Short mmCIF file of C-alpha atoms in Angstrom, two decimals:
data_model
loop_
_atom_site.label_atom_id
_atom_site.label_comp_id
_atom_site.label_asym_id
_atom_site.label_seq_id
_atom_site.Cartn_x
_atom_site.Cartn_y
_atom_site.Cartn_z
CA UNK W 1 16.81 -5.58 15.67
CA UNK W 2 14.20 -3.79 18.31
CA UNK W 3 11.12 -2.67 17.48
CA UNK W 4 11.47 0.48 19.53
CA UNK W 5 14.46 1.46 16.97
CA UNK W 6 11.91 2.32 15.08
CA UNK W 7 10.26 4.64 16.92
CA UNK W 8 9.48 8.56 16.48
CA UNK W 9 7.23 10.81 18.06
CA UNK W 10 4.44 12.23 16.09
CA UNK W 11 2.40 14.79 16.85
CA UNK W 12 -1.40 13.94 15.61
CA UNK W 13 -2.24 16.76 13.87
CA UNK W 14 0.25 16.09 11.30
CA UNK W 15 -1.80 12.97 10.69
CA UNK W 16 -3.73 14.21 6.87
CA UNK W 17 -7.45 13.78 6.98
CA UNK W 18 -8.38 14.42 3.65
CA UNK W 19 -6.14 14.52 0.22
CA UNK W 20 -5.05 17.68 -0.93
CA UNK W 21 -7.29 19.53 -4.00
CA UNK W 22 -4.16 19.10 -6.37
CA UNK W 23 -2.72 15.38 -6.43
CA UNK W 24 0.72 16.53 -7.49
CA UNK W 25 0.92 19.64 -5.02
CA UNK W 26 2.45 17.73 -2.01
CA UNK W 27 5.39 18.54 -0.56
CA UNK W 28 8.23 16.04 -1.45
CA UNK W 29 11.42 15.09 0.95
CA UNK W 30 14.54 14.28 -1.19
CA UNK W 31 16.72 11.89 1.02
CA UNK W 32 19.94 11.08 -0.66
CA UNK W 33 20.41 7.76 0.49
CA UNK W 34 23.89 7.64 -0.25
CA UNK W 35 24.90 10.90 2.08
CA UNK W 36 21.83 11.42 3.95
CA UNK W 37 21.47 15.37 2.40
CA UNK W 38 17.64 16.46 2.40
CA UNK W 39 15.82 18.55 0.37
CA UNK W 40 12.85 19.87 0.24
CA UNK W 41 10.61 20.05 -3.01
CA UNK W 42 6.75 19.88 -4.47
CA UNK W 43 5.83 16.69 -5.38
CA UNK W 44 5.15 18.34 -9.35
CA UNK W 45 8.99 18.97 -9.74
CA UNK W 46 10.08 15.17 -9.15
CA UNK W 47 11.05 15.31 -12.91
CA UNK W 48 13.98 17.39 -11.69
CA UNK W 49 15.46 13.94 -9.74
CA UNK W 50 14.46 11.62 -12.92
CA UNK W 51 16.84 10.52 -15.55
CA UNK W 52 15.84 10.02 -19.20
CA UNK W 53 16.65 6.09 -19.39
CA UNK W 54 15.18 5.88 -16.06
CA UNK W 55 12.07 3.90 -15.10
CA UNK W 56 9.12 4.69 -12.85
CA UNK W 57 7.04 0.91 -11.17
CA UNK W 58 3.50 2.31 -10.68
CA UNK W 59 1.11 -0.67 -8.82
CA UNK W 60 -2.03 -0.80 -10.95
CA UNK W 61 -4.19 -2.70 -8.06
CA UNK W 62 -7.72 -1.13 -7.67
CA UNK W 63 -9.42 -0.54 -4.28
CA UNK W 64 -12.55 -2.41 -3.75
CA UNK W 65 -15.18 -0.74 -1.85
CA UNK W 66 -14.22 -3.29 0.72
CA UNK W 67 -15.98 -2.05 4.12
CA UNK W 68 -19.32 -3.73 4.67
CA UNK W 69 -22.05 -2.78 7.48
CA UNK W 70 -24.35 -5.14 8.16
CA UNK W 71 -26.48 -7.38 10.59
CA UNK W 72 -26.13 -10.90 12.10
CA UNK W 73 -29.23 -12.26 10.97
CA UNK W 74 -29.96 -14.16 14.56
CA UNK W 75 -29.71 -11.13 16.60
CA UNK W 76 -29.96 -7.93 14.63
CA UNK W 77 -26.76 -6.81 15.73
CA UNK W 78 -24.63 -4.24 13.91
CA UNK W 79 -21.21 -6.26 12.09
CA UNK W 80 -18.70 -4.89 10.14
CA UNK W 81 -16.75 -6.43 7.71
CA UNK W 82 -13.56 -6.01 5.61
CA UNK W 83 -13.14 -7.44 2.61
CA UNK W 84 -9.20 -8.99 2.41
CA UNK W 85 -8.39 -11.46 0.21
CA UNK W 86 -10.87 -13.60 -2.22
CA UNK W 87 -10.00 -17.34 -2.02
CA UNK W 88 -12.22 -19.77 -4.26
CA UNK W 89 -15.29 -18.19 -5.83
CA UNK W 90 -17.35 -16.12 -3.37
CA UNK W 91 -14.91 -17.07 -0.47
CA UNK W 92 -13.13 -14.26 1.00
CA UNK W 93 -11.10 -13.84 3.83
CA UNK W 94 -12.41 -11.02 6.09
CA UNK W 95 -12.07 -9.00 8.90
CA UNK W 96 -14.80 -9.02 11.72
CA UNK W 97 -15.39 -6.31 14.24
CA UNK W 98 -16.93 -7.61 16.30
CA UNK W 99 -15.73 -10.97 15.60
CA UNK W 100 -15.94 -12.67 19.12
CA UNK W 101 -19.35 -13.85 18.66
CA UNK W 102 -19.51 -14.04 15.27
CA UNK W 103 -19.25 -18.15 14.84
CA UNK W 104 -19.07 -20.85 12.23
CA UNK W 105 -22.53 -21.62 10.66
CA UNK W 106 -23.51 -17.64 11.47
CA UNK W 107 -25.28 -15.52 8.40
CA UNK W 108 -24.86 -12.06 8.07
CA UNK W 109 -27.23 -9.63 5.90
CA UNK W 110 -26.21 -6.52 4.06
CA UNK W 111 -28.21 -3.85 2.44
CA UNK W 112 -32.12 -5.47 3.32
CA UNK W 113 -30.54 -8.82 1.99
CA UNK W 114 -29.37 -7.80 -1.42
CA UNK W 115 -26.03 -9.34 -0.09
CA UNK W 116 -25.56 -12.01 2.28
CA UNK W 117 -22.76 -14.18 3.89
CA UNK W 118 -22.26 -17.30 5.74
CA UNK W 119 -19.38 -17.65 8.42
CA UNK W 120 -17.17 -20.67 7.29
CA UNK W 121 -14.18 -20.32 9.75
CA UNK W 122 -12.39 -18.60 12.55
CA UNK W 123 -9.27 -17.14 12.46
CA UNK W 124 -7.20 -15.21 14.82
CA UNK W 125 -7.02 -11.33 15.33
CA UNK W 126 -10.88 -10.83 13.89
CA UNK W 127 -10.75 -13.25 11.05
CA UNK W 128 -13.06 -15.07 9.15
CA UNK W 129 -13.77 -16.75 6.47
CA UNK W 130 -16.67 -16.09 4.56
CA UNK W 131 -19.13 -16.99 1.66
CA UNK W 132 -20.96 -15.04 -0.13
CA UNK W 133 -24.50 -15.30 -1.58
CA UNK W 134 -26.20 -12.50 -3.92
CA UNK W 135 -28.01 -12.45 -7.13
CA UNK W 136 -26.51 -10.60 -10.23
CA UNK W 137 -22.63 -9.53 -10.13
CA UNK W 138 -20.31 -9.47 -7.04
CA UNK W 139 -18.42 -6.39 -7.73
CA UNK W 140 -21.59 -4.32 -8.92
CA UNK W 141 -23.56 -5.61 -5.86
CA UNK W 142 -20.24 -4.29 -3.68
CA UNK W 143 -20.26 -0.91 -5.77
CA UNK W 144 -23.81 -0.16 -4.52
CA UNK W 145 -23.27 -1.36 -0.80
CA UNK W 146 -19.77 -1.03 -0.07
CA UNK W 147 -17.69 2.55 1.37
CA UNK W 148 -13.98 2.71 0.93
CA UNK W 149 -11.52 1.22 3.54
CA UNK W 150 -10.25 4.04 4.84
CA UNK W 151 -7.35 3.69 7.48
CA UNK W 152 -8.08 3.73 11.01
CA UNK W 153 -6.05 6.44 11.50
CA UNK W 154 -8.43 8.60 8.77
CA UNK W 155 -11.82 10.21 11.23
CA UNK W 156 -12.73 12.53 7.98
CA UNK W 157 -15.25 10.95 5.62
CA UNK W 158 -14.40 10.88 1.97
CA UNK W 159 -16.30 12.90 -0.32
CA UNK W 160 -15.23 11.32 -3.38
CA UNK W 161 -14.38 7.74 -2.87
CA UNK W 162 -11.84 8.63 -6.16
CA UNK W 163 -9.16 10.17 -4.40
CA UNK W 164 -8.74 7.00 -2.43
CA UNK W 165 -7.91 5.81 -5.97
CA UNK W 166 -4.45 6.12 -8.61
CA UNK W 167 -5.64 8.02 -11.81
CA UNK W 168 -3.95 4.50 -13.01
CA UNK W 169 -5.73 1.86 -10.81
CA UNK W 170 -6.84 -0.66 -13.03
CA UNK W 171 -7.10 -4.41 -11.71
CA UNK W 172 -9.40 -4.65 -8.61
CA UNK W 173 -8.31 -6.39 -5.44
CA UNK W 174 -7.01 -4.51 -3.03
CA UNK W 175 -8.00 -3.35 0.29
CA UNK W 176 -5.84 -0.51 0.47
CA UNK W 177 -4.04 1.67 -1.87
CA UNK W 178 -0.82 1.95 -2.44
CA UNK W 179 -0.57 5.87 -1.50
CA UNK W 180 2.85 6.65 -2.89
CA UNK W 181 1.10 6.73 -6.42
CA UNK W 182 -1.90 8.89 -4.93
CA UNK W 183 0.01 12.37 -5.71
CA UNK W 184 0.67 11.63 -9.28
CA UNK W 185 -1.96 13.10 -12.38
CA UNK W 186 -2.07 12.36 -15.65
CA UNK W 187 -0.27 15.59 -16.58
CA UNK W 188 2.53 14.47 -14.54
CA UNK W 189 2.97 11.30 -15.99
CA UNK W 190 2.77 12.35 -19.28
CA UNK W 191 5.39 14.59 -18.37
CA UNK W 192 7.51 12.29 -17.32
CA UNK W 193 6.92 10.16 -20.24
CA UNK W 194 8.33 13.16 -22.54
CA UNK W 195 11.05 13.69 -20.42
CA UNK W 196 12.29 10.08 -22.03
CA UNK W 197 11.46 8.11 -18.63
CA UNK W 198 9.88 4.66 -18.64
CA UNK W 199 6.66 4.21 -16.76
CA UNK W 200 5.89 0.39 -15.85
CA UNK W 201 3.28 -1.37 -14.09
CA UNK W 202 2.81 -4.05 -11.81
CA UNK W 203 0.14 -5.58 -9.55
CA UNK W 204 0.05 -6.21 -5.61
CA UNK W 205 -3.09 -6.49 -4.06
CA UNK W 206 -2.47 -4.81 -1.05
CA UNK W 207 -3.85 -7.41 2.33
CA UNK W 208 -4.23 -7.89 5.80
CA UNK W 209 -0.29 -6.64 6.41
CA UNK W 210 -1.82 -3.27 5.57
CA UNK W 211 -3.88 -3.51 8.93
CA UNK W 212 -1.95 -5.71 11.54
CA UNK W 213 0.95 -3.84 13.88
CA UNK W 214 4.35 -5.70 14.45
CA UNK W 215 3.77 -7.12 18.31
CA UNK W 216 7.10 -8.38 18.87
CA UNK W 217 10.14 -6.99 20.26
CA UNK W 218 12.48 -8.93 17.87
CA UNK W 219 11.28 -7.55 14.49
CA UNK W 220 12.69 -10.74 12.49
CA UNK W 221 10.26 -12.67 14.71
CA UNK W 222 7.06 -10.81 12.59
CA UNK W 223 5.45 -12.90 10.47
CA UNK W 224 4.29 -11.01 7.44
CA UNK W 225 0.71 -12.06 5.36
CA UNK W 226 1.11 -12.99 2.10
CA UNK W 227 -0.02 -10.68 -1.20
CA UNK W 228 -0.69 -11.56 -4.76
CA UNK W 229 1.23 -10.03 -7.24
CA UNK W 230 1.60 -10.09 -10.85
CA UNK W 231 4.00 -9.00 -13.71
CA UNK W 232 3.73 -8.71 -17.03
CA UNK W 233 5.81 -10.04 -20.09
CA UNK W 234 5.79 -6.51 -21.52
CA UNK W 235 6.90 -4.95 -18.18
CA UNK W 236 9.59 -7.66 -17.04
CA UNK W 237 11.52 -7.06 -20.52
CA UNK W 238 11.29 -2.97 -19.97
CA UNK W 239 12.52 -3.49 -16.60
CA UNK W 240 16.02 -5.85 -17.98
CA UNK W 241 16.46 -3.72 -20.77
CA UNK W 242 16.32 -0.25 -18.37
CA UNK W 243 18.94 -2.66 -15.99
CA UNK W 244 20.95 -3.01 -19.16
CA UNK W 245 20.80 0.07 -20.70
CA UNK W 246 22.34 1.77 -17.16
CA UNK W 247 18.91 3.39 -16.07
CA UNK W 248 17.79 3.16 -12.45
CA UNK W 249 14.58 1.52 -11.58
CA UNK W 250 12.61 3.64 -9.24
CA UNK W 251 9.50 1.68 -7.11
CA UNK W 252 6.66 4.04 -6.56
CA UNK W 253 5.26 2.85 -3.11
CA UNK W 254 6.45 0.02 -0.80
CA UNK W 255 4.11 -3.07 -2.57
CA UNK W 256 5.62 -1.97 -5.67
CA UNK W 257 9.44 -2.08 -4.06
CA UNK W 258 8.25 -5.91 -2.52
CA UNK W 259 7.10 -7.30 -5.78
CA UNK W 260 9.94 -6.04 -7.45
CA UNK W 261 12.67 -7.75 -4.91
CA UNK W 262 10.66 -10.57 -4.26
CA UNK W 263 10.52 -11.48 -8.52
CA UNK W 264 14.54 -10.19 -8.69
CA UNK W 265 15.98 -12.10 -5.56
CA UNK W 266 14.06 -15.41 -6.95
CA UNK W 267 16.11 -14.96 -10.59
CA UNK W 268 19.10 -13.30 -9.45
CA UNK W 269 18.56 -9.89 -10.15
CA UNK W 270 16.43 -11.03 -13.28
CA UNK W 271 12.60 -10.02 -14.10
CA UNK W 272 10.35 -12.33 -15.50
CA UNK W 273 6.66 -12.48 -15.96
CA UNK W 274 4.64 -14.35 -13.68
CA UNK W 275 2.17 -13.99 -10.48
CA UNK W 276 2.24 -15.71 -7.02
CA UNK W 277 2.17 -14.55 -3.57
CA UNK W 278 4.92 -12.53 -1.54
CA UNK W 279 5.35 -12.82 2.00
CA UNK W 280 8.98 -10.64 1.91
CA UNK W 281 9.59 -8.63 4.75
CA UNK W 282 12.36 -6.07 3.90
CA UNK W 283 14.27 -4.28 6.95
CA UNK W 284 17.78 -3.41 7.48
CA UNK W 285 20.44 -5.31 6.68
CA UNK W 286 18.29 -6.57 3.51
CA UNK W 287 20.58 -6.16 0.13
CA UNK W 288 18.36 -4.97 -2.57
CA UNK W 289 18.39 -6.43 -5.91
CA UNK W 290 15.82 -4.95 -8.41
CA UNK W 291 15.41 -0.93 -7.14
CA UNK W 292 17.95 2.12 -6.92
CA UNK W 293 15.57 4.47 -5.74
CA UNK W 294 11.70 4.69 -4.23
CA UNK W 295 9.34 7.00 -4.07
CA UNK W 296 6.95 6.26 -0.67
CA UNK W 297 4.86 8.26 1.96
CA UNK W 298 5.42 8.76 5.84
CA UNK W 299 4.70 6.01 7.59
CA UNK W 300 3.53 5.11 11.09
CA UNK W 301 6.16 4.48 14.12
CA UNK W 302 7.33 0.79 14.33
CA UNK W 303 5.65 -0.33 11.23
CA UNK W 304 7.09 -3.28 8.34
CA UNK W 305 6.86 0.21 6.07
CA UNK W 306 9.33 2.49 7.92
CA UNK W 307 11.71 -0.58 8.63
CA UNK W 308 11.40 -0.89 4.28
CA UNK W 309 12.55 2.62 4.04
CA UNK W 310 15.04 1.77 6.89
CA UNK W 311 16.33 -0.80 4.93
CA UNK W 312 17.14 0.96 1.69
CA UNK W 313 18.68 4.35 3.10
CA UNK W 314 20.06 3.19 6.35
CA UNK W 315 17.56 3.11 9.66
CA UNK W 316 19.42 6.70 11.16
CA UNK W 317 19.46 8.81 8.21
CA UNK W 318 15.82 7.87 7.64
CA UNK W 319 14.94 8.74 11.62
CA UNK W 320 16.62 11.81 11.32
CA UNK W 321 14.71 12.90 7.83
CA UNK W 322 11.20 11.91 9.81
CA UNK W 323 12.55 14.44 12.64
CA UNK W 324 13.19 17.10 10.20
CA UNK W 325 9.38 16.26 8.41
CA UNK W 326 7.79 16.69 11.80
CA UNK W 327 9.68 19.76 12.41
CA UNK W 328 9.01 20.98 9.15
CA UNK W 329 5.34 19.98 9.67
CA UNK W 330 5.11 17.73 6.82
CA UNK W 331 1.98 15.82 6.25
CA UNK W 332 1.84 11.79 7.28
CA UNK W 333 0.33 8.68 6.26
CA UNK W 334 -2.30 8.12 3.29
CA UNK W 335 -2.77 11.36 2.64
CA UNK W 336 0.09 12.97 3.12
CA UNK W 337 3.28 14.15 1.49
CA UNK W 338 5.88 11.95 -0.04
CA UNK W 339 9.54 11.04 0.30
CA UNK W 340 12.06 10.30 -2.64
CA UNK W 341 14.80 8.41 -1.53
CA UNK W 342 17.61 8.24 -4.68
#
């Protein structure tokens, strides 16, 4: 397939800059992704579309206060730096802008020197590797120095760094969040939980795929990054017994819909606990084996995201709901309103 099939135009001031005051208040597109009918809803009435027997996939990853700003120690010159993925101990892999003359050997300083880091490698598109050196504890040195990693896409700053955050986000890693799960409160979800509807969790530490465009014509010629991911005992048995039991299993977000397929196409439509790394790259023509239904945001034209969505309700009907949510002014991207597709 072409990239350019998976083109739209959007107009940039549907683009959401900040989060709305109410989490659950978005407006929510219900795609039937059987016979392409749309609705439109408030994110707080999702209920209405959930079965009791059902069960919701939340991804528990945390967002690390992953953007650093800081100085080449040679030079003095202003470096920023984007915490990826950690590797072994204080090793990280990192974005570098500017990264040309950032080379191997090179130190960096953060915050008068309360943080430091020495270049170890270079790696293509603004990569490198690098190690770390502070006194104390990484993550509570990163809390004081670090801002939130914000999208490029996002000009407004953040006035509280939480609402870049799940009311659920629990196990620190990520560089992104998984914005599907942004509208949800606690209210909701314990509404849902009375309704008689499962809620489980999993872990994907959203990476570099977050931040790099598909460059190629032929999409199945992208290479995607790989992702840690992790699923529990307890949620791997809730998962076969909702299979068994005739519920649906709905993925809340796109990294919760890849670690789900990438665990059920490696144990034929089974779920078992265990972690590892994912690399799957879902567009259509991809059968799906663990989800019946997703919950996900509007994404950007010709992104691995929109040909995800693609994949699961068919590439037109999911064009032809983006037309109608840019006609209908919905709100895009990170911030913005949701989709159900069921």
């Amino acid at each position: 397939m072409k990239l350019d099939q998976f083109d739209f135009e959007l107009p940039e001031e549907l683009i959401a800059q900040v989060p709305l005051e109410n989490r659950a208040a978005s407006r929510l597109m219900v795609l039937d992704k059987q016979s392409g009918d749309i609705k439109h809803e408030i994110f707080s009435d999702i209920t209405k579309y959930l079965h009791k027997g059902d069960c919701l996939v939340l991804n528990d990853t945390k967002v690390l206060p992953a953007r650093l700003f800081g100085l080449k120690v040679d030079t003095g010159a202003k470096v920023e730096v984007l915490l990826l993925k950690q590797l072994n101990g204080d090793q990280w892999e990192t974005l570098v802008k500017p990264a040309k003359r950032l080379k191997r050997g090179m130190t960096l300083t953060f915050g008068d020197g309360q943080l430091q880091a020495v270049c170890l490698d270079e790696l293509e598109h603004g990569g490198r590797i690098l190690e770390f050196q502070y006194d104390g504890i990484f993550y509570e040195v990163l809390d004081q120095l670090g801002k939130m990693p914000l999208p490029p896409y996002i000009k407004t700053q953040l006035e509280d760094q939480d609402r870049y955050q799940t009311v659920y986000a629990k196990e620190r890693g990520s560089a992104a969040a998984p914005t599907a799960g942004l509208h949800f409160t606690e209210e909701l979800l314990e509404e849902i939980r009375e309704k008689g509807i499962h809620i489980a969790y999993i872990t994907l530490h959203v990476g570099l795929g977050t931040f790099r465009p598909v460059n190629v014509d032929d999409i199945e010629e992208h290479d995607m990054h790989s992702e840690f991911y992790r699923m529990s005992k307890e949620t791997a048995a809730l998962l076969n017994q909702t299979r068994k039991q005739g519920g649906r299993i709905i993925s809340v977000g796109t990294t919760s819909t890849r670690t789900l397929e990438t665990i059920a196409s490696a144990h034929n439509g089974h779920f078992i606990e265990g972690n590892g790394w994912t690399d799957i790259f879902i567009y259509p023509g991809y059968e799906f084996k663990a989800i019946d239904g997703m919950i996900t945001n509007f994404h950007l034209p010709k992104s691995t995201l929109i040909m995800l969505v693609s994949a699961l309700a068919g590439r037109e009907p999911v064009l032809h709901a983006y037309e109608e949510a840019v006609k209908e002014k919905y709100r895009f991207f990170s911030f913005g309103d949701a989709m159900l597709l069921i």
